[in-house]
Amino acid sequence: MASNTLTIEEYREVAPKGTVDLLLRLAERVRGRRFLHVNSTRSGGGVAEILNRLVPIMTDLGIKAGWEVIEGDPGFFATTKALHNALQGMEQALTVAMLEHYVDVNRANAERLRPTGDLILVHDPQPAALILARPPEGKWAWRCHIDLSAPQRRVWAFLRRFVERYDAAVFSLPSFAQRLDIPQFLVYPSIDPLAEKNRRMSRQEIQKTLDALRVQSDKPILLQVSRFDRFKDPVGVINAYRIVKRYHDVRLVLAGGGATDDPEGAEVLNEVREVAARDADIYVLDLPADAHLQINALQRAATIVIQKSTREGFGLTVAEAMWKGKPVIGGATGGITAQILYGVTGYTVNSVEGAAYRIRYLLGNPPLIRRMGAAGREHVRRNFLITRHLQDYLSLLVRLTA
Ligand code: UDP
């Protein structure tokens, strides 16, 4: 399905009853208003993924929705990567020259794009300084998708100067919000139930996809889908599996990707392979970036999904798994805590032993696996679908451009 042909009506059967009608009412209120999104990439990463779907649906709803992407040289993107890391709490060296270049590139983009609209939603730090060139008309909101709970103070002080010129800021979790003199809104991320990653799959299609991946499903599957990143704790997952394995005959699948162009990713992947070595029941899959259907099939084939992160922004994989009716055992951090209803849709855990304990508990109680899975799907239906995201953005448009 080409993304530019998306219509809101397609969501009627997946979203909660009444959702599409409410969206139509909201859209009526703001029909013809210009809602421009600006970010720094057309593809790759969650922001682009969601905009690829949101913008066509907004258009279908009668909003004059647009999406512009800023451009920059490698120096600019090296700086914004360092900014990103520092804002998420990592120690980074940012020179005055780097920050000046960041502002210059933003000014050049403002000149090229001349962003105008009733509402301009600027996503993440990369294009934040576009606000310097804001025209007198239109409202501007800064949409922060990253974890700002413990930023490097000096770097946040730099960015904050731009953020405070906006009319509002939007964060993904309450704990990510900052002390600011502008109104702040909370908008959770979302998944698209009709995208390849989440769409319905038949049993045969799942089986065919697993066969192509050479993953056997003759035993219960424990699954974690994650970039090979230390914060996702893949080694901790293997250690938990080893404890479980003494009591239950299961397989473990660690599916991830993006390791080839990320030196640290490759390093973690090697480490994981070493730890997993000689255990035929552990599959370590290094998937290409567009393996959406494969991930969908793995999530559907899994008995229990794990997301044992020690640090996490939101953790879309949790919502993806719950949508497929799977109980999720996740690290008690960031957005994982906001998504898992403890004891209802899964469990949050703080250690390898805790993860193993909860996995064993569930494996010994199949009816509970089914009940939790069903609750998880309903929880996602109500709270984490793209339709809810759209509702929040349209509400913001109503609020800010009344
Ligand atoms: N994902 C993927 N391929 C991989 C690993 C992850 O497509 O090899 C997807 C995953 O399904 C999810 C997203 O990337 O949609 C990861 O988002 P999340 O918020 O869980 O973690 P992040 O990678 O942003 O820290």
GROMACS .gro file of C-alpha atoms and ligand atoms in nm:
model
  427
    1MET     CA    1   0.000   0.000   0.000
    2ALA     CA    2   0.150   0.333  -0.103
    3SER     CA    3   0.155   0.567   0.195
    4ASN     CA    4   0.009   0.859  -0.003
    5THR     CA    5  -0.317   0.674  -0.052
    6LEU     CA    6  -0.386   0.623   0.318
    7THR     CA    7  -0.731   0.710   0.436
    8ILE     CA    8  -0.872   0.745   0.783
    9GLU     CA    9  -1.157   0.506   0.699
   10GLU     CA   10  -0.910   0.217   0.687
   11TYR     CA   11  -0.865   0.257   1.062
   12ARG     CA   12  -1.232   0.219   1.149
   13GLU     CA   13  -1.206  -0.153   1.216
   14VAL     CA   14  -0.885  -0.145   1.420
   15ALA     CA   15  -0.918   0.168   1.633
   16PRO     CA   16  -1.152   0.182   1.934
   17LYS     CA   17  -1.516   0.235   1.848
   18GLY     CA   18  -1.594   0.601   1.786
   19THR     CA   19  -1.232   0.704   1.726
   20VAL     CA   20  -1.265   0.775   1.356
   21ASP     CA   21  -1.585   0.974   1.408
   22LEU     CA   22  -1.420   1.183   1.676
   23LEU     CA   23  -1.126   1.246   1.442
   24LEU     CA   24  -1.365   1.354   1.168
   25ARG     CA   25  -1.529   1.601   1.411
   26LEU     CA   26  -1.194   1.737   1.521
   27ALA     CA   27  -1.085   1.771   1.161
   28GLU     CA   28  -1.401   1.958   1.071
   29ARG     CA   29  -1.305   2.218   1.330
   30VAL     CA   30  -0.965   2.278   1.168
   31ARG     CA   31  -1.037   2.195   0.804
   32GLY     CA   32  -0.810   2.379   0.563
   33ARG     CA   33  -0.562   2.484   0.831
   34ARG     CA   34  -0.200   2.443   0.738
   35PHE     CA   35  -0.010   2.203   0.964
   36LEU     CA   36   0.356   2.175   0.872
   37HIS     CA   37   0.593   1.916   1.017
   38VAL     CA   38   0.968   1.974   0.997
   39ASN     CA   39   1.231   1.717   1.087
   40SER     CA   40   1.574   1.613   0.967
   41THR     CA   41   1.518   1.290   0.775
   42ARG     CA   42   1.264   1.139   0.537
   43SER     CA   43   1.342   0.781   0.635
   44GLY     CA   44   1.504   0.591   0.917
   45GLY     CA   45   1.404   0.624   1.279
   46GLY     CA   46   1.070   0.638   1.448
   47VAL     CA   47   0.990   1.003   1.373
   48ALA     CA   48   1.012   0.958   0.996
   49GLU     CA   49   0.824   0.631   1.019
   50ILE     CA   50   0.531   0.793   1.193
   51LEU     CA   51   0.531   1.107   0.971
   52ASN     CA   52   0.521   0.888   0.661
   53ARG     CA   53   0.183   0.768   0.779
   54LEU     CA   54   0.050   1.068   0.974
   55VAL     CA   55   0.089   1.329   0.700
   56PRO     CA   56  -0.118   1.144   0.435
   57ILE     CA   57  -0.393   1.070   0.687
   58MET     CA   58  -0.400   1.436   0.794
   59THR     CA   59  -0.436   1.531   0.429
   60ASP     CA   60  -0.719   1.281   0.394
   61LEU     CA   61  -0.884   1.457   0.689
   62GLY     CA   62  -0.885   1.789   0.506
   63ILE     CA   63  -0.588   1.945   0.683
   64LYS     CA   64  -0.332   2.114   0.460
   65ALA     CA   65  -0.059   1.892   0.600
   66GLY     CA   66   0.300   1.934   0.487
   67TRP     CA   67   0.635   1.783   0.575
   68GLU     CA   68   0.969   1.951   0.515
   69VAL     CA   69   1.311   1.811   0.587
   70ILE     CA   70   1.617   2.020   0.674
   71GLU     CA   71   1.948   1.958   0.500
   72GLY     CA   72   2.298   1.975   0.638
   73ASP     CA   73   2.658   1.879   0.576
   74PRO     CA   74   2.832   1.597   0.766
   75GLY     CA   75   2.967   1.850   1.018
   76PHE     CA   76   2.613   1.958   1.099
   77PHE     CA   77   2.495   1.602   1.154
   78ALA     CA   78   2.800   1.519   1.364
   79THR     CA   79   2.708   1.816   1.581
   80THR     CA   80   2.340   1.724   1.607
   81LYS     CA   81   2.434   1.366   1.697
   82ALA     CA   82   2.655   1.499   1.977
   83LEU     CA   83   2.374   1.735   2.081
   84HIS     CA   84   2.133   1.443   2.085
   85ASN     CA   85   2.368   1.235   2.301
   86ALA     CA   86   2.440   1.522   2.541
   87LEU     CA   87   2.071   1.598   2.579
   88GLN     CA   88   2.018   1.233   2.672
   89GLY     CA   89   2.279   1.272   2.942
   90MET     CA   90   2.600   1.156   2.777
   91GLU     CA   91   2.921   1.353   2.828
   92GLN     CA   92   3.006   1.516   2.490
   93ALA     CA   93   3.249   1.780   2.372
   94LEU     CA   94   3.066   2.049   2.177
   95THR     CA   95   3.281   2.340   2.066
   96VAL     CA   96   3.160   2.695   2.008
   97ALA     CA   97   3.237   2.650   1.637
   98MET     CA   98   3.014   2.342   1.623
   99LEU     CA   99   2.725   2.524   1.786
  100GLU     CA  100   2.769   2.824   1.557
  101HIS     CA  101   2.761   2.593   1.256
  102TYR     CA  102   2.442   2.435   1.392
  103VAL     CA  103   2.277   2.777   1.401
  104ASP     CA  104   2.411   2.875   1.056
  105VAL     CA  105   2.280   2.557   0.893
  106ASN     CA  106   1.942   2.613   1.054
  107ARG     CA  107   1.936   2.973   0.925
  108ALA     CA  108   2.019   2.851   0.574
  109ASN     CA  109   1.739   2.594   0.594
  110ALA     CA  110   1.494   2.857   0.716
  111GLU     CA  111   1.591   3.068   0.415
  112ARG     CA  112   1.544   2.773   0.177
  113LEU     CA  113   1.222   2.632   0.326
  114ARG     CA  114   1.056   2.950   0.454
  115PRO     CA  115   0.832   2.740   0.679
  116THR     CA  116   0.486   2.888   0.711
  117GLY     CA  117   0.154   2.754   0.831
  118ASP     CA  118  -0.106   2.782   1.101
  119LEU     CA  119   0.097   2.538   1.308
  120ILE     CA  120   0.460   2.441   1.250
  121LEU     CA  121   0.561   2.134   1.447
  122VAL     CA  122   0.939   2.113   1.461
  123HIS     CA  123   1.061   1.765   1.556
  124ASP     CA  124   1.368   1.714   1.775
  125PRO     CA  125   1.680   1.924   1.831
  126GLN     CA  126   1.823   1.917   1.477
  127PRO     CA  127   1.587   2.180   1.328
  128ALA     CA  128   1.501   2.352   1.660
  129ALA     CA  129   1.691   2.671   1.569
  130LEU     CA  130   1.466   2.728   1.265
  131ILE     CA  131   1.259   2.930   1.511
  132LEU     CA  132   1.511   3.215   1.475
  133ALA     CA  133   1.355   3.289   1.138
  134ARG     CA  134   0.990   3.254   1.237
  135PRO     CA  135   0.755   3.483   1.048
  136PRO     CA  136   0.505   3.696   1.245
  137GLU     CA  137   0.205   3.476   1.164
  138GLY     CA  138   0.149   3.112   1.266
  139LYS     CA  139   0.213   2.915   1.584
  140TRP     CA  140   0.527   2.712   1.641
  141ALA     CA  141   0.558   2.408   1.866
  142TRP     CA  142   0.871   2.208   1.942
  143ARG     CA  143   0.815   1.832   1.947
  144CYS     CA  144   1.077   1.651   2.153
  145HIS     CA  145   1.102   1.277   2.095
  146ILE     CA  146   1.411   1.218   2.305
  147ASP     CA  147   1.476   1.156   2.672
  148LEU     CA  148   1.542   1.496   2.827
  149SER     CA  149   1.516   1.382   3.188
  150ALA     CA  150   1.885   1.431   3.269
  151PRO     CA  151   2.050   1.646   2.999
  152GLN     CA  152   2.401   1.785   3.014
  153ARG     CA  153   2.315   2.123   3.161
  154ARG     CA  154   2.535   2.336   2.936
  155VAL     CA  155   2.397   2.181   2.620
  156TRP     CA  156   2.038   2.207   2.738
  157ALA     CA  157   2.100   2.574   2.825
  158PHE     CA  158   2.209   2.625   2.464
  159LEU     CA  159   1.903   2.454   2.314
  160ARG     CA  160   1.662   2.603   2.564
  161ARG     CA  161   1.726   2.949   2.421
  162PHE     CA  162   1.558   2.833   2.100
  163VAL     CA  163   1.290   2.622   2.265
  164GLU     CA  164   1.164   2.914   2.472
  165ARG     CA  165   1.087   3.109   2.157
  166TYR     CA  166   0.825   2.851   2.063
  167ASP     CA  167   0.459   2.878   2.159
  168ALA     CA  168   0.457   2.531   2.314
  169ALA     CA  169   0.668   2.221   2.368
  170VAL     CA  170   0.551   1.862   2.335
  171PHE     CA  171   0.717   1.572   2.519
  172SER     CA  172   0.674   1.194   2.499
  173LEU     CA  173   0.675   1.122   2.873
  174PRO     CA  174   0.604   1.334   3.181
  175SER     CA  175   0.955   1.269   3.312
  176PHE     CA  176   1.108   1.411   2.992
  177ALA     CA  177   0.949   1.754   3.040
  178GLN     CA  178   1.168   2.045   3.148
  179ARG     CA  179   1.113   2.364   3.341
  180LEU     CA  180   1.012   2.604   3.066
  181ASP     CA  181   0.823   2.931   3.042
  182ILE     CA  182   0.600   2.802   2.763
  183PRO     CA  183   0.306   2.558   2.781
  184GLN     CA  184   0.405   2.193   2.768
  185PHE     CA  185   0.201   1.906   2.631
  186LEU     CA  186   0.236   1.531   2.667
  187VAL     CA  187   0.190   1.316   2.359
  188TYR     CA  188   0.284   0.948   2.371
  189PRO     CA  189   0.435   0.794   2.059
  190SER     CA  190   0.231   0.537   1.870
  191ILE     CA  191   0.238   0.241   1.634
  192ASP     CA  192   0.053   0.206   1.308
  193PRO     CA  193  -0.161  -0.110   1.311
  194LEU     CA  194  -0.179  -0.113   0.930
  195ALA     CA  195   0.194  -0.080   0.860
  196GLU     CA  196   0.397  -0.386   0.752
  197LYS     CA  197   0.543  -0.406   1.103
  198ASN     CA  198   0.204  -0.454   1.264
  199ARG     CA  199  -0.051  -0.562   1.007
  200ARG     CA  200  -0.237  -0.889   1.036
  201MET     CA  201  -0.053  -1.198   0.911
  202SER     CA  202  -0.194  -1.541   0.838
  203ARG     CA  203  -0.050  -1.848   1.008
  204GLN     CA  204   0.097  -1.962   0.675
  205GLU     CA  205   0.257  -1.626   0.613
  206ILE     CA  206   0.412  -1.625   0.961
  207GLN     CA  207   0.542  -1.978   0.910
  208LYS     CA  208   0.684  -1.895   0.568
  209THR     CA  209   0.862  -1.592   0.710
  210LEU     CA  210   1.006  -1.790   1.002
  211ASP     CA  211   1.123  -2.062   0.761
  212ALA     CA  212   1.304  -1.802   0.552
  213LEU     CA  213   1.475  -1.681   0.870
  214ARG     CA  214   1.547  -2.045   0.963
  215VAL     CA  215   1.381  -2.000   1.299
  216GLN     CA  216   1.214  -2.314   1.427
  217SER     CA  217   0.896  -2.273   1.625
  218ASP     CA  218   0.863  -2.621   1.772
  219LYS     CA  219   0.927  -2.487   2.124
  220PRO     CA  220   0.805  -2.173   2.300
  221ILE     CA  221   0.994  -1.868   2.173
  222LEU     CA  222   1.123  -1.588   2.392
  223LEU     CA  223   1.197  -1.283   2.181
  224GLN     CA  224   1.369  -0.950   2.212
  225VAL     CA  225   1.371  -0.713   1.912
  226SER     CA  226   1.629  -0.437   1.953
  227ARG     CA  227   1.921  -0.265   1.798
  228PHE     CA  228   2.238  -0.429   1.933
  229ASP     CA  229   2.294  -0.166   2.196
  230ARG     CA  230   2.419  -0.212   2.552
  231PHE     CA  231   2.125  -0.016   2.693
  232LYS     CA  232   1.896  -0.288   2.553
  233ASP     CA  233   2.090  -0.545   2.761
  234PRO     CA  234   2.095  -0.837   2.515
  235VAL     CA  235   2.349  -1.022   2.731
  236GLY     CA  236   2.115  -0.985   3.028
  237VAL     CA  237   1.842  -1.142   2.816
  238ILE     CA  238   2.067  -1.442   2.741
  239ASN     CA  239   2.150  -1.479   3.110
  240ALA     CA  240   1.781  -1.473   3.201
  241TYR     CA  241   1.711  -1.731   2.929
  242ARG     CA  242   1.986  -1.956   3.075
  243ILE     CA  243   1.812  -1.957   3.412
  244VAL     CA  244   1.475  -2.027   3.250
  245LYS     CA  245   1.627  -2.305   3.037
  246ARG     CA  246   1.695  -2.515   3.347
  247TYR     CA  247   1.320  -2.552   3.390
  248HIS     CA  248   1.161  -2.501   3.047
  249ASP     CA  249   1.266  -2.610   2.699
  250VAL     CA  250   1.246  -2.282   2.509
  251ARG     CA  251   1.421  -2.101   2.228
  252LEU     CA  252   1.551  -1.745   2.247
  253VAL     CA  253   1.551  -1.508   1.951
  254LEU     CA  254   1.747  -1.186   1.965
  255ALA     CA  255   1.657  -0.990   1.654
  256GLY     CA  256   1.822  -0.663   1.573
  257GLY     CA  257   2.004  -0.477   1.305
  258GLY     CA  258   2.179  -0.168   1.192
  259ALA     CA  259   2.506  -0.311   1.319
  260THR     CA  260   2.711  -0.282   1.002
  261ASP     CA  261   2.744   0.098   0.991
  262ASP     CA  262   2.752   0.148   1.367
  263PRO     CA  263   3.086   0.041   1.514
  264GLU     CA  264   2.943   0.003   1.861
  265GLY     CA  265   2.650  -0.199   1.725
  266ALA     CA  266   2.890  -0.437   1.554
  267GLU     CA  267   3.088  -0.471   1.875
  268VAL     CA  268   2.778  -0.551   2.081
  269LEU     CA  269   2.659  -0.796   1.815
  270ASN     CA  270   2.992  -0.981   1.832
  271GLU     CA  271   2.975  -0.988   2.208
  272VAL     CA  272   2.621  -1.131   2.194
  273ARG     CA  273   2.728  -1.394   1.941
  274GLU     CA  274   3.016  -1.496   2.164
  275VAL     CA  275   2.794  -1.528   2.471
  276ALA     CA  276   2.533  -1.722   2.271
  277ALA     CA  277   2.785  -1.952   2.106
  278ARG     CA  278   2.722  -2.325   2.094
  279ASP     CA  279   2.362  -2.297   2.212
  280ALA     CA  280   2.152  -2.414   1.915
  281ASP     CA  281   1.839  -2.278   2.083
  282ILE     CA  282   1.958  -1.919   2.069
  283TYR     CA  283   1.910  -1.734   1.741
  284VAL     CA  284   2.094  -1.407   1.697
  285LEU     CA  285   1.949  -1.240   1.387
  286ASP     CA  286   2.116  -0.942   1.225
  287LEU     CA  287   1.829  -0.806   1.016
  288PRO     CA  288   1.829  -0.541   0.743
  289ALA     CA  289   1.665  -0.207   0.822
  290ASP     CA  290   1.353  -0.287   0.620
  291ALA     CA  291   1.279  -0.624   0.782
  292HIS     CA  292   0.939  -0.505   0.904
  293LEU     CA  293   0.748  -0.815   0.803
  294GLN     CA  294   1.012  -1.042   0.956
  295ILE     CA  295   0.984  -0.857   1.287
  296ASN     CA  296   0.607  -0.874   1.266
  297ALA     CA  297   0.625  -1.254   1.215
  298LEU     CA  298   0.873  -1.302   1.499
  299GLN     CA  299   0.659  -1.099   1.738
  300ARG     CA  300   0.354  -1.302   1.638
  301ALA     CA  301   0.540  -1.633   1.676
  302ALA     CA  302   0.678  -1.548   2.020
  303THR     CA  303   0.526  -1.681   2.340
  304ILE     CA  304   0.668  -1.401   2.555
  305VAL     CA  305   0.835  -1.081   2.442
  306ILE     CA  306   1.118  -0.931   2.643
  307GLN     CA  307   1.248  -0.574   2.638
  308LYS     CA  308   1.505  -0.583   2.911
  309SER     CA  309   1.643  -0.233   2.858
  310THR     CA  310   1.835  -0.061   3.134
  311ARG     CA  311   1.764   0.275   2.973
  312GLU     CA  312   1.490   0.347   2.721
  313GLY     CA  313   1.318   0.641   2.555
  314PHE     CA  314   0.976   0.503   2.487
  315GLY     CA  315   1.033   0.150   2.360
  316LEU     CA  316   0.803   0.106   2.062
  317THR     CA  317   0.880  -0.266   2.054
  318VAL     CA  318   0.674  -0.302   2.373
  319ALA     CA  319   0.360  -0.159   2.209
  320GLU     CA  320   0.430  -0.363   1.893
  321ALA     CA  321   0.441  -0.686   2.095
  322MET     CA  322   0.136  -0.606   2.306
  323TRP     CA  323  -0.056  -0.526   1.988
  324LYS     CA  324   0.018  -0.882   1.877
  325GLY     CA  325  -0.132  -1.017   2.196
  326LYS     CA  326   0.193  -1.096   2.374
  327PRO     CA  327   0.274  -1.046   2.741
  328VAL     CA  328   0.584  -0.827   2.774
  329ILE     CA  329   0.855  -0.845   3.037
  330GLY     CA  330   1.047  -0.520   3.029
  331GLY     CA  331   1.314  -0.331   3.218
  332ALA     CA  332   1.163  -0.082   3.464
  333THR     CA  333   1.282   0.226   3.280
  334GLY     CA  334   1.157   0.516   3.065
  335GLY     CA  335   0.853   0.453   2.851
  336ILE     CA  336   0.849   0.080   2.927
  337THR     CA  337   0.706   0.162   3.268
  338ALA     CA  338   0.443   0.383   3.103
  339GLN     CA  339   0.335   0.103   2.870
  340ILE     CA  340   0.335  -0.214   3.078
  341LEU     CA  341   0.045  -0.240   3.322
  342TYR     CA  342   0.216  -0.444   3.592
  343GLY     CA  343   0.056  -0.783   3.639
  344VAL     CA  344  -0.204  -0.703   3.372
  345THR     CA  345  -0.018  -0.679   3.041
  346GLY     CA  346   0.320  -0.804   3.164
  347TYR     CA  347   0.582  -0.720   3.424
  348THR     CA  348   0.857  -0.466   3.467
  349VAL     CA  349   1.173  -0.609   3.617
  350ASN     CA  350   1.498  -0.474   3.761
  351SER     CA  351   1.739  -0.765   3.717
  352VAL     CA  352   1.829  -1.077   3.523
  353GLU     CA  353   1.688  -1.287   3.807
  354GLY     CA  354   1.367  -1.085   3.808
  355ALA     CA  355   1.326  -1.132   3.434
  356ALA     CA  356   1.390  -1.507   3.462
  357TYR     CA  357   1.147  -1.536   3.753
  358ARG     CA  358   0.866  -1.366   3.557
  359ILE     CA  359   0.936  -1.566   3.240
  360ARG     CA  360   0.917  -1.891   3.437
  361TYR     CA  361   0.604  -1.775   3.613
  362LEU     CA  362   0.432  -1.709   3.280
  363LEU     CA  363   0.557  -2.026   3.108
  364GLY     CA  364   0.406  -2.222   3.395
  365ASN     CA  365   0.073  -2.048   3.350
  366PRO     CA  366  -0.042  -2.056   2.984
  367PRO     CA  367  -0.393  -1.917   3.052
  368LEU     CA  368  -0.228  -1.611   3.209
  369ILE     CA  369  -0.014  -1.567   2.896
  370ARG     CA  370  -0.331  -1.549   2.689
  371ARG     CA  371  -0.512  -1.319   2.931
  372MET     CA  372  -0.220  -1.078   2.955
  373GLY     CA  373  -0.178  -1.081   2.579
  374ALA     CA  374  -0.540  -0.990   2.524
  375ALA     CA  375  -0.520  -0.712   2.785
  376GLY     CA  376  -0.205  -0.579   2.619
  377ARG     CA  377  -0.370  -0.562   2.280
  378GLU     CA  378  -0.663  -0.368   2.423
  379HIS     CA  379  -0.428  -0.135   2.615
  380VAL     CA  380  -0.246  -0.055   2.290
  381ARG     CA  381  -0.572  -0.015   2.100
  382ARG     CA  382  -0.683   0.255   2.342
  383ASN     CA  383  -0.357   0.432   2.408
  384PHE     CA  384  -0.080   0.372   2.159
  385LEU     CA  385  -0.226   0.359   1.809
  386ILE     CA  386  -0.157   0.618   1.542
  387THR     CA  387  -0.522   0.727   1.560
  388ARG     CA  388  -0.473   0.845   1.918
  389HIS     CA  389  -0.155   1.024   1.810
  390LEU     CA  390  -0.349   1.197   1.535
  391GLN     CA  391  -0.618   1.295   1.782
  392ASP     CA  392  -0.354   1.454   2.006
  393TYR     CA  393  -0.199   1.648   1.716
  394LEU     CA  394  -0.536   1.770   1.591
  395SER     CA  395  -0.626   1.874   1.946
  396LEU     CA  396  -0.300   2.067   1.960
  397LEU     CA  397  -0.391   2.234   1.632
  398VAL     CA  398  -0.730   2.329   1.775
  399ARG     CA  399  -0.575   2.452   2.100
  400LEU     CA  400  -0.294   2.656   1.953
  401THR     CA  401  -0.472   2.805   1.652
  402ALA     CA  402  -0.815   2.874   1.801
  403UDP     N1  403   1.354  -0.229   1.481
  403UDP     C1  404   1.372  -0.273   1.352
  403UDP     N2  405   1.480  -0.352   1.325
  403UDP     C2  406   1.568  -0.387   1.419
  403UDP     C3  407   1.551  -0.341   1.551
  403UDP     C4  408   1.442  -0.260   1.578
  403UDP     O1  409   1.292  -0.243   1.262
  403UDP     O2  410   1.662  -0.458   1.388
  403UDP     C5  411   1.239  -0.143   1.507
  403UDP     C6  412   1.146  -0.192   1.616
  403UDP     O3  413   1.051  -0.283   1.565
  403UDP     C7  414   1.085  -0.060   1.662
  403UDP     C8  415   1.200   0.037   1.647
  403UDP     O4  416   1.287  -0.019   1.550
  403UDP     O5  417   0.980  -0.022   1.576
  403UDP     C9  418   1.277   0.057   1.776
  403UDP     O6  419   1.211   0.149   1.853
  403UDP     P1  420   1.229   0.150   2.011
  403UDP     O7  421   1.153   0.268   2.060
  403UDP     O8  422   1.190   0.017   2.068
  403UDP     O9  423   1.387   0.163   2.035
  403UDP     P2  424   1.501   0.260   1.976
  403UDP    O10  425   1.574   0.177   1.874
  403UDP    O11  426   1.433   0.380   1.919
  403UDP    O12  427   1.588   0.288   2.094
   0.00000   0.00000   0.00000
